[in-house]
mmCIF file of C-alpha atoms and ligand atoms in Angstrom:
data_model
loop_
_atom_site.group_PDB
_atom_site.id
_atom_site.type_symbol
_atom_site.label_atom_id
_atom_site.label_comp_id
_atom_site.label_asym_id
_atom_site.label_seq_id
_atom_site.Cartn_x
_atom_site.Cartn_y
_atom_site.Cartn_z
ATOM 1 C CA MET A 1 -15.381 -22.248 32.054
ATOM 2 C CA GLU A 2 -14.918 -21.899 28.322
ATOM 3 C CA LYS A 3 -17.473 -19.084 28.257
ATOM 4 C CA TYR A 4 -15.778 -17.311 31.145
ATOM 5 C CA LYS A 5 -12.442 -17.636 29.356
ATOM 6 C CA THR A 6 -13.859 -16.171 26.132
ATOM 7 C CA SER A 7 -15.351 -13.161 27.887
ATOM 8 C CA PHE A 8 -12.123 -12.603 29.778
ATOM 9 C CA ILE A 9 -10.189 -12.621 26.509
ATOM 10 C CA LEU A 10 -12.719 -10.265 24.909
ATOM 11 C CA LEU A 11 -12.477 -7.873 27.856
ATOM 12 C CA THR A 12 -8.678 -7.920 27.695
ATOM 13 C CA LEU A 13 -8.798 -7.232 23.944
ATOM 14 C CA LEU A 14 -11.252 -4.376 24.497
ATOM 15 C CA ILE A 15 -9.028 -2.770 27.125
ATOM 16 C CA LEU A 16 -5.975 -3.192 24.895
ATOM 17 C CA SER A 17 -7.723 -1.701 21.862
ATOM 18 C CA LEU A 18 -9.057 1.252 23.877
ATOM 19 C CA PHE A 19 -5.585 1.870 25.205
ATOM 20 C CA SER A 20 -3.947 1.658 21.796
ATOM 21 C CA SER A 21 -6.547 3.826 20.049
ATOM 22 C CA THR A 22 -6.212 6.647 22.598
ATOM 23 C CA THR A 23 -2.420 6.573 22.428
ATOM 24 C CA ALA A 24 -2.553 6.439 18.615
ATOM 25 C CA LEU A 25 -4.377 9.783 18.468
ATOM 26 C CA ALA A 26 -1.601 12.119 19.500
ATOM 27 C CA ASN A 27 1.671 10.245 19.553
ATOM 28 C CA ASP A 28 1.778 7.970 16.562
ATOM 29 C CA TYR A 29 1.779 10.650 13.870
ATOM 30 C CA ARG A 30 5.088 11.894 12.679
ATOM 31 C CA ILE A 31 6.741 13.713 9.788
ATOM 32 C CA GLU A 32 10.219 12.736 8.587
ATOM 33 C CA LYS A 33 12.324 14.492 5.970
ATOM 34 C CA ILE A 34 13.351 11.976 3.277
ATOM 35 C CA ALA A 35 15.439 14.104 0.886
ATOM 36 C CA GLY A 36 15.281 17.581 -0.684
ATOM 37 C CA ASN A 37 11.716 18.904 -0.470
ATOM 38 C CA ILE A 38 10.119 15.517 0.192
ATOM 39 C CA TYR A 39 8.722 14.345 3.518
ATOM 40 C CA ARG A 40 7.147 11.138 4.789
ATOM 41 C CA PHE A 41 3.991 11.261 6.908
ATOM 42 C CA VAL A 42 3.563 8.252 9.214
ATOM 43 C CA ASP A 43 0.394 7.163 10.985
ATOM 44 C CA ASP A 44 0.927 3.844 12.752
ATOM 45 C CA ARG A 45 1.017 1.281 9.884
ATOM 46 C CA HIS A 46 0.210 3.747 7.089
ATOM 47 C CA ARG A 47 2.540 6.139 5.297
ATOM 48 C CA SER A 48 2.245 8.861 2.673
ATOM 49 C CA VAL A 49 4.631 11.341 1.095
ATOM 50 C CA PHE A 50 4.390 15.088 0.565
ATOM 51 C CA LEU A 51 6.282 17.726 -1.379
ATOM 52 C CA VAL A 52 6.867 21.299 -0.153
ATOM 53 C CA THR A 53 7.764 24.061 -2.623
ATOM 54 C CA GLY A 54 7.634 27.867 -2.635
ATOM 55 C CA GLU A 55 4.499 27.556 -4.780
ATOM 56 C CA GLY A 56 2.696 25.347 -2.312
ATOM 57 C CA VAL A 57 2.415 21.791 -1.100
ATOM 58 C CA LEU A 58 1.462 18.542 -2.834
ATOM 59 C CA ILE A 59 0.282 15.818 -0.515
ATOM 60 C CA THR A 60 -0.525 12.218 -1.404
ATOM 61 C CA ASP A 61 -2.821 9.958 0.642
ATOM 62 C CA PRO A 62 -4.559 11.756 3.538
ATOM 63 C CA LEU A 63 -5.036 8.326 5.289
ATOM 64 C CA ASN A 64 -8.018 9.134 7.550
ATOM 65 C CA GLU A 65 -9.775 12.101 9.122
ATOM 66 C CA ASN A 66 -7.749 12.295 12.355
ATOM 67 C CA ALA A 67 -4.468 11.864 10.521
ATOM 68 C CA ALA A 68 -5.476 14.417 7.864
ATOM 69 C CA ASN A 69 -6.431 17.006 10.522
ATOM 70 C CA TRP A 70 -3.077 16.521 12.247
ATOM 71 C CA LEU A 71 -1.161 16.736 8.959
ATOM 72 C CA LYS A 72 -2.994 19.885 7.841
ATOM 73 C CA LYS A 73 -2.181 21.684 11.108
ATOM 74 C CA GLU A 74 1.467 20.589 11.020
ATOM 75 C CA ILE A 75 1.915 21.764 7.405
ATOM 76 C CA GLU A 76 0.363 25.129 8.341
ATOM 77 C CA LYS A 77 2.561 25.444 11.411
ATOM 78 C CA ARG A 78 5.831 24.353 9.795
ATOM 79 C CA PHE A 79 5.538 25.769 6.281
ATOM 80 C CA ASN A 80 2.545 28.155 6.133
ATOM 81 C CA LEU A 81 1.957 27.342 2.455
ATOM 82 C CA PRO A 82 -1.258 26.427 0.606
ATOM 83 C CA ILE A 83 -2.024 22.774 -0.212
ATOM 84 C CA ARG A 84 -2.175 22.835 -4.007
ATOM 85 C CA TYR A 85 -2.638 19.137 -4.763
ATOM 86 C CA VAL A 86 -3.950 16.008 -3.070
ATOM 87 C CA VAL A 87 -3.010 12.882 -5.079
ATOM 88 C CA PHE A 88 -4.643 9.537 -4.236
ATOM 89 C CA SER A 89 -2.571 6.354 -4.645
ATOM 90 C CA HIS A 90 -5.653 4.176 -5.289
ATOM 91 C CA ASN A 91 -9.259 3.671 -4.178
ATOM 92 C CA HIS A 92 -8.951 2.009 -0.750
ATOM 93 C CA SER A 93 -10.530 3.817 2.202
ATOM 94 C CA ASP A 94 -7.692 3.236 4.679
ATOM 95 C CA HIS A 95 -5.474 5.425 2.484
ATOM 96 C CA ILE A 96 -7.773 8.071 1.004
ATOM 97 C CA TYR A 97 -10.339 8.920 3.661
ATOM 98 C CA GLY A 98 -9.926 12.275 5.400
ATOM 99 C CA ALA A 99 -9.446 14.164 2.105
ATOM 100 C CA LYS A 100 -12.405 16.441 2.908
ATOM 101 C CA VAL A 101 -10.176 18.139 5.485
ATOM 102 C CA PHE A 102 -8.180 19.582 2.551
ATOM 103 C CA LYS A 103 -11.134 20.806 0.500
ATOM 104 C CA ALA A 104 -10.306 24.376 -0.575
ATOM 105 C CA ILE A 105 -10.624 26.573 -3.644
ATOM 106 C CA GLU A 106 -6.861 26.362 -4.366
ATOM 107 C CA THR A 107 -6.649 22.559 -3.995
ATOM 108 C CA THR A 108 -6.845 20.081 -6.902
ATOM 109 C CA PHE A 109 -7.668 16.437 -6.182
ATOM 110 C CA VAL A 110 -6.023 13.917 -8.506
ATOM 111 C CA SER A 111 -6.356 10.158 -9.034
ATOM 112 C CA HIS A 112 -6.325 7.538 -11.749
ATOM 113 C CA GLN A 113 -9.667 7.455 -13.563
ATOM 114 C CA LEU A 114 -10.495 3.947 -12.286
ATOM 115 C CA ALA A 115 -9.971 5.036 -8.674
ATOM 116 C CA GLN A 116 -12.194 8.076 -9.216
ATOM 117 C CA LYS A 117 -14.924 5.954 -10.803
ATOM 118 C CA ASP A 118 -14.802 3.485 -7.904
ATOM 119 C CA ILE A 119 -15.015 6.273 -5.296
ATOM 120 C CA GLU A 120 -18.037 7.649 -7.137
ATOM 121 C CA ILE A 121 -19.844 4.321 -7.732
ATOM 122 C CA THR A 122 -19.345 2.995 -4.208
ATOM 123 C CA LYS A 123 -20.252 6.370 -2.644
ATOM 124 C CA ALA A 124 -16.998 6.435 -0.672
ATOM 125 C CA ASP A 125 -16.894 9.046 2.089
ATOM 126 C CA THR A 126 -14.071 11.088 0.598
ATOM 127 C CA ILE A 127 -13.496 13.707 -2.108
ATOM 128 C CA ILE A 128 -14.197 12.623 -5.688
ATOM 129 C CA PRO A 129 -11.057 13.726 -7.569
ATOM 130 C CA ASN A 130 -11.641 16.510 -10.115
ATOM 131 C CA VAL A 131 -8.568 15.682 -12.237
ATOM 132 C CA THR A 132 -7.924 12.161 -13.513
ATOM 133 C CA PHE A 133 -5.665 10.444 -16.035
ATOM 134 C CA LYS A 134 -5.522 7.154 -17.887
ATOM 135 C CA GLN A 135 -1.822 6.302 -18.292
ATOM 136 C CA ASN A 136 0.519 9.099 -17.209
ATOM 137 C CA MET A 137 0.317 12.555 -15.725
ATOM 138 C CA VAL A 138 3.067 14.962 -14.717
ATOM 139 C CA ILE A 139 2.472 17.637 -12.096
ATOM 140 C CA THR A 140 4.964 20.498 -11.867
ATOM 141 C CA LEU A 141 5.145 22.480 -8.658
ATOM 142 C CA GLY A 142 8.004 24.899 -8.037
ATOM 143 C CA ASP A 143 11.183 23.222 -9.236
ATOM 144 C CA ASN A 144 9.789 19.738 -8.652
ATOM 145 C CA THR A 145 7.887 17.309 -10.799
ATOM 146 C CA VAL A 146 5.734 14.391 -9.753
ATOM 147 C CA SER A 147 5.193 11.741 -12.450
ATOM 148 C CA LEU A 148 2.116 9.610 -11.920
ATOM 149 C CA GLN A 149 1.934 6.334 -13.807
ATOM 150 C CA TYR A 150 -0.591 3.529 -14.124
ATOM 151 C CA HIS A 151 0.877 0.056 -14.607
ATOM 152 C CA GLY A 152 -2.310 -1.967 -15.041
ATOM 153 C CA LYS A 153 -4.098 -4.041 -12.439
ATOM 154 C CA ASN A 154 -2.202 -4.762 -9.211
ATOM 155 C CA ASP A 155 -4.233 -3.803 -6.140
ATOM 156 C CA GLY A 156 -7.711 -2.351 -5.845
ATOM 157 C CA ARG A 157 -8.611 0.040 -8.656
ATOM 158 C CA GLY A 158 -6.441 2.641 -10.320
ATOM 159 C CA SER A 159 -3.368 2.103 -8.144
ATOM 160 C CA ILE A 160 -0.432 4.175 -9.433
ATOM 161 C CA SER A 161 3.245 4.887 -8.840
ATOM 162 C CA MET A 162 4.458 8.401 -8.048
ATOM 163 C CA LEU A 163 7.979 9.502 -8.971
ATOM 164 C CA PHE A 164 9.292 12.669 -7.312
ATOM 165 C CA GLN A 165 12.042 14.537 -9.166
ATOM 166 C CA PRO A 166 14.728 15.791 -8.779
ATOM 167 C CA GLU A 167 14.896 13.701 -5.562
ATOM 168 C CA LYS A 168 14.440 10.362 -7.420
ATOM 169 C CA ILE A 169 11.947 9.109 -4.851
ATOM 170 C CA LEU A 170 9.351 6.502 -5.824
ATOM 171 C CA PHE A 171 6.173 6.169 -3.761
ATOM 172 C CA VAL A 172 3.947 3.094 -4.204
ATOM 173 C CA VAL A 173 1.199 1.923 -1.877
ATOM 174 C CA ASP A 174 0.444 -1.732 -1.041
ATOM 175 C CA TRP A 175 1.724 -3.595 -4.109
ATOM 176 C CA ILE A 176 5.389 -2.938 -3.297
ATOM 177 C CA VAL A 177 6.603 -3.336 0.287
ATOM 178 C CA VAL A 178 10.206 -3.279 1.516
ATOM 179 C CA GLY A 179 11.485 -4.592 4.836
ATOM 180 C CA ARG A 180 8.360 -6.624 5.453
ATOM 181 C CA MET A 181 6.355 -9.434 3.864
ATOM 182 C CA PRO A 182 3.436 -8.460 1.636
ATOM 183 C CA TRP A 183 0.229 -8.208 3.650
ATOM 184 C CA ARG A 184 -1.037 -11.511 5.048
ATOM 185 C CA LYS A 185 -3.262 -13.349 2.496
ATOM 186 C CA LEU A 186 -2.578 -10.695 -0.142
ATOM 187 C CA TRP A 187 -6.184 -9.568 0.058
ATOM 188 C CA SER A 188 -7.373 -7.702 -3.046
ATOM 189 C CA TYR A 189 -4.022 -8.142 -4.798
ATOM 190 C CA ASP A 190 -3.671 -9.320 -8.379
ATOM 191 C CA ILE A 191 -0.414 -11.277 -8.060
ATOM 192 C CA GLN A 192 0.517 -11.381 -11.765
ATOM 193 C CA GLY A 193 -0.362 -7.681 -11.922
ATOM 194 C CA MET A 194 1.845 -6.908 -8.903
ATOM 195 C CA ILE A 195 4.757 -8.703 -10.577
ATOM 196 C CA ASN A 196 4.254 -6.881 -13.909
ATOM 197 C CA SER A 197 3.787 -3.486 -12.258
ATOM 198 C CA THR A 198 6.825 -3.911 -10.005
ATOM 199 C CA LYS A 199 8.941 -4.869 -13.044
ATOM 200 C CA GLU A 200 7.815 -1.671 -14.775
ATOM 201 C CA THR A 201 8.748 0.513 -11.816
ATOM 202 C CA LEU A 202 12.310 -0.871 -11.947
ATOM 203 C CA ASN A 203 12.683 0.949 -15.283
ATOM 204 C CA LEU A 204 11.930 4.264 -13.586
ATOM 205 C CA ASP A 205 14.729 6.611 -12.552
ATOM 206 C CA PHE A 206 14.475 6.314 -8.759
ATOM 207 C CA GLU A 207 17.009 5.768 -5.987
ATOM 208 C CA ILE A 208 14.810 5.853 -2.891
ATOM 209 C CA PHE A 209 11.660 3.781 -2.460
ATOM 210 C CA VAL A 210 8.936 4.750 0.013
ATOM 211 C CA GLY A 211 6.017 2.402 0.603
ATOM 212 C CA GLY A 212 2.513 3.101 1.860
ATOM 213 C CA HIS A 213 3.427 0.574 4.555
ATOM 214 C CA ALA A 214 6.640 -0.560 6.224
ATOM 215 C CA GLY A 215 10.104 0.743 5.386
ATOM 216 C CA ILE A 216 12.099 2.971 3.075
ATOM 217 C CA GLY A 217 14.526 1.233 0.715
ATOM 218 C CA ASN A 218 16.428 1.526 -2.525
ATOM 219 C CA LYS A 219 16.127 0.017 -5.991
ATOM 220 C CA SER A 220 17.786 -3.246 -4.984
ATOM 221 C CA ASP A 221 15.223 -3.684 -2.181
ATOM 222 C CA VAL A 222 12.465 -3.384 -4.797
ATOM 223 C CA GLN A 223 14.325 -5.867 -7.027
ATOM 224 C CA ARG A 224 14.527 -8.285 -4.107
ATOM 225 C CA TYR A 225 10.849 -7.853 -3.324
ATOM 226 C CA LEU A 226 10.080 -8.678 -6.965
ATOM 227 C CA SER A 227 12.226 -11.821 -6.747
ATOM 228 C CA TYR A 228 10.333 -12.867 -3.626
ATOM 229 C CA LEU A 229 6.973 -12.438 -5.378
ATOM 230 C CA GLU A 230 8.147 -14.400 -8.423
ATOM 231 C CA GLU A 231 9.571 -17.251 -6.336
ATOM 232 C CA LEU A 232 6.464 -17.398 -4.160
ATOM 233 C CA TYR A 233 4.215 -17.510 -7.213
ATOM 234 C CA THR A 234 6.309 -20.207 -8.922
ATOM 235 C CA ALA A 235 6.537 -22.305 -5.737
ATOM 236 C CA VAL A 236 2.759 -22.405 -5.343
ATOM 237 C CA ILE A 237 2.121 -23.094 -9.062
ATOM 238 C CA ASP A 238 4.655 -25.945 -9.075
ATOM 239 C CA GLY A 239 3.220 -27.273 -5.802
ATOM 240 C CA ILE A 240 -0.304 -27.384 -7.256
ATOM 241 C CA HIS A 241 1.024 -29.216 -10.324
ATOM 242 C CA SER A 242 2.723 -31.787 -8.122
ATOM 243 C CA GLY A 243 -0.622 -32.535 -6.451
ATOM 244 C CA LYS A 244 0.026 -30.839 -3.094
ATOM 245 C CA THR A 245 -2.962 -29.686 -1.045
ATOM 246 C CA LEU A 246 -3.152 -26.168 0.361
ATOM 247 C CA ALA A 247 -2.321 -27.513 3.832
ATOM 248 C CA GLN A 248 0.777 -29.277 2.489
ATOM 249 C CA LEU A 249 1.856 -26.183 0.587
ATOM 250 C CA LYS A 250 1.494 -23.994 3.667
ATOM 251 C CA GLU A 251 3.510 -26.491 5.660
ATOM 252 C CA SER A 252 6.314 -27.144 3.162
ATOM 253 C CA THR A 253 6.925 -23.888 1.270
ATOM 254 C CA ARG A 254 10.144 -22.200 2.419
ATOM 255 C CA LEU A 255 11.711 -19.135 0.806
ATOM 256 C CA ASP A 256 14.477 -18.675 3.323
ATOM 257 C CA ASN A 257 16.507 -16.261 1.187
ATOM 258 C CA TYR A 258 13.909 -13.747 2.331
ATOM 259 C CA ASN A 259 13.716 -14.676 6.030
ATOM 260 C CA ASP A 260 14.950 -11.186 6.957
ATOM 261 C CA PHE A 261 11.614 -9.719 5.716
ATOM 262 C CA GLY A 262 9.466 -8.639 8.670
ATOM 263 C CA ASN A 263 6.811 -11.245 9.660
ATOM 264 C CA TYR A 264 8.488 -13.873 7.447
ATOM 265 C CA ASN A 265 7.609 -16.870 9.612
ATOM 266 C CA SER A 266 4.069 -15.888 10.488
ATOM 267 C CA TRP A 267 3.001 -14.463 7.119
ATOM 268 C CA LEU A 268 4.678 -16.893 4.677
ATOM 269 C CA PRO A 269 1.890 -19.512 5.081
ATOM 270 C CA LEU A 270 -0.677 -16.717 4.656
ATOM 271 C CA ASN A 271 1.088 -15.439 1.501
ATOM 272 C CA VAL A 272 1.057 -19.031 0.174
ATOM 273 C CA GLU A 273 -2.655 -19.331 0.911
ATOM 274 C CA GLY A 274 -3.432 -16.026 -0.820
ATOM 275 C CA VAL A 275 -1.529 -17.024 -3.952
ATOM 276 C CA TYR A 276 -3.182 -20.463 -3.900
ATOM 277 C CA GLU A 277 -6.680 -18.937 -3.700
ATOM 278 C CA ARG A 278 -5.958 -16.560 -6.574
ATOM 279 C CA LEU A 279 -4.598 -19.438 -8.713
ATOM 280 C CA VAL A 280 -7.576 -21.644 -7.975
ATOM 281 C CA GLU A 281 -10.155 -18.909 -8.583
ATOM 282 C CA GLU A 282 -8.712 -16.437 -11.086
ATOM 283 C CA SER A 283 -6.493 -18.783 -13.061
ATOM 284 C CA GLY A 284 -9.007 -21.616 -12.771
ATOM 285 C CA MET A 285 -6.408 -24.080 -11.491
ATOM 286 C CA GLY A 286 -9.112 -25.533 -9.244
ATOM 287 C CA TRP A 287 -10.948 -27.131 -12.159
ATOM 288 C CA ARG A 288 -8.262 -27.786 -14.707
ATOM 289 C CA PRO A 289 -8.319 -31.328 -16.105
ATOM 290 C CA ASP A 290 -4.513 -31.568 -16.153
ATOM 291 C CA ILE A 291 -4.261 -30.979 -12.416
ATOM 292 C CA ASN A 292 -4.863 -33.679 -9.846
ATOM 293 C CA ASN A 293 -6.931 -31.921 -7.183
ATOM 294 C CA LYS A 294 -7.485 -33.822 -3.985
HETATM 295 ZN ZN1 ZN B 1 -2.695 -0.431 2.457
#
């Protein structure tokens, strides 16, 4: 009976995933104008931003091969301008695969030097950027500028912020999210790094925030996200000090000022678990003599 049930569930999941992957191909891609010359490209859960000027187009993450093919055709159809730059947000494959679609003599591929190194070392199936930077880089295209900045470790390797001027739009992937909780167990995130990097971005001159996932917001949404991260981090640290187990922390931690964030109820225990794991492993709270670990 149990076996029959499992195979039934598996079959249902298979049918559902086949259905959703075929519908995702054509219908889930879309382009939205954000402001001025800046557009948002949406593929299901992933988002990137691109800039269109008389001198050509600058795109950011190509996302994946199917998405990149669709985007390339749409840019040709709507604007008929060359793609001059492809700028990677960081090193993770779900954001930067598909870049080969844009390989052309007039196209420059840009990333932080740590992202480029990681792509090279791990033999990632994408373009190895030919222009890199260590701290800051400014790209001018037409009347627009795009300021790329590294804020230290936060997610993956060489993850940067991108500020589009004159539109005052900030694009950050993964380590800032608005309108939704940060991703499940905060896989691959450096929590202290996310907090520091987010603080730094608040000093930048932006009015609109666009994330690599979830919604579009403003500076106060980013401020609120930062407050959530700080309160989450403090709650778990204080909980560990008071001798609570992970199970107790997952059960008792409430940050209800943020219960309007998407997936609040289902992902809060996962966020707590992710922070706990990072504190135990990276900060060594699992073997500290001053902490009573059960
Ligand atoms: Zn992501």
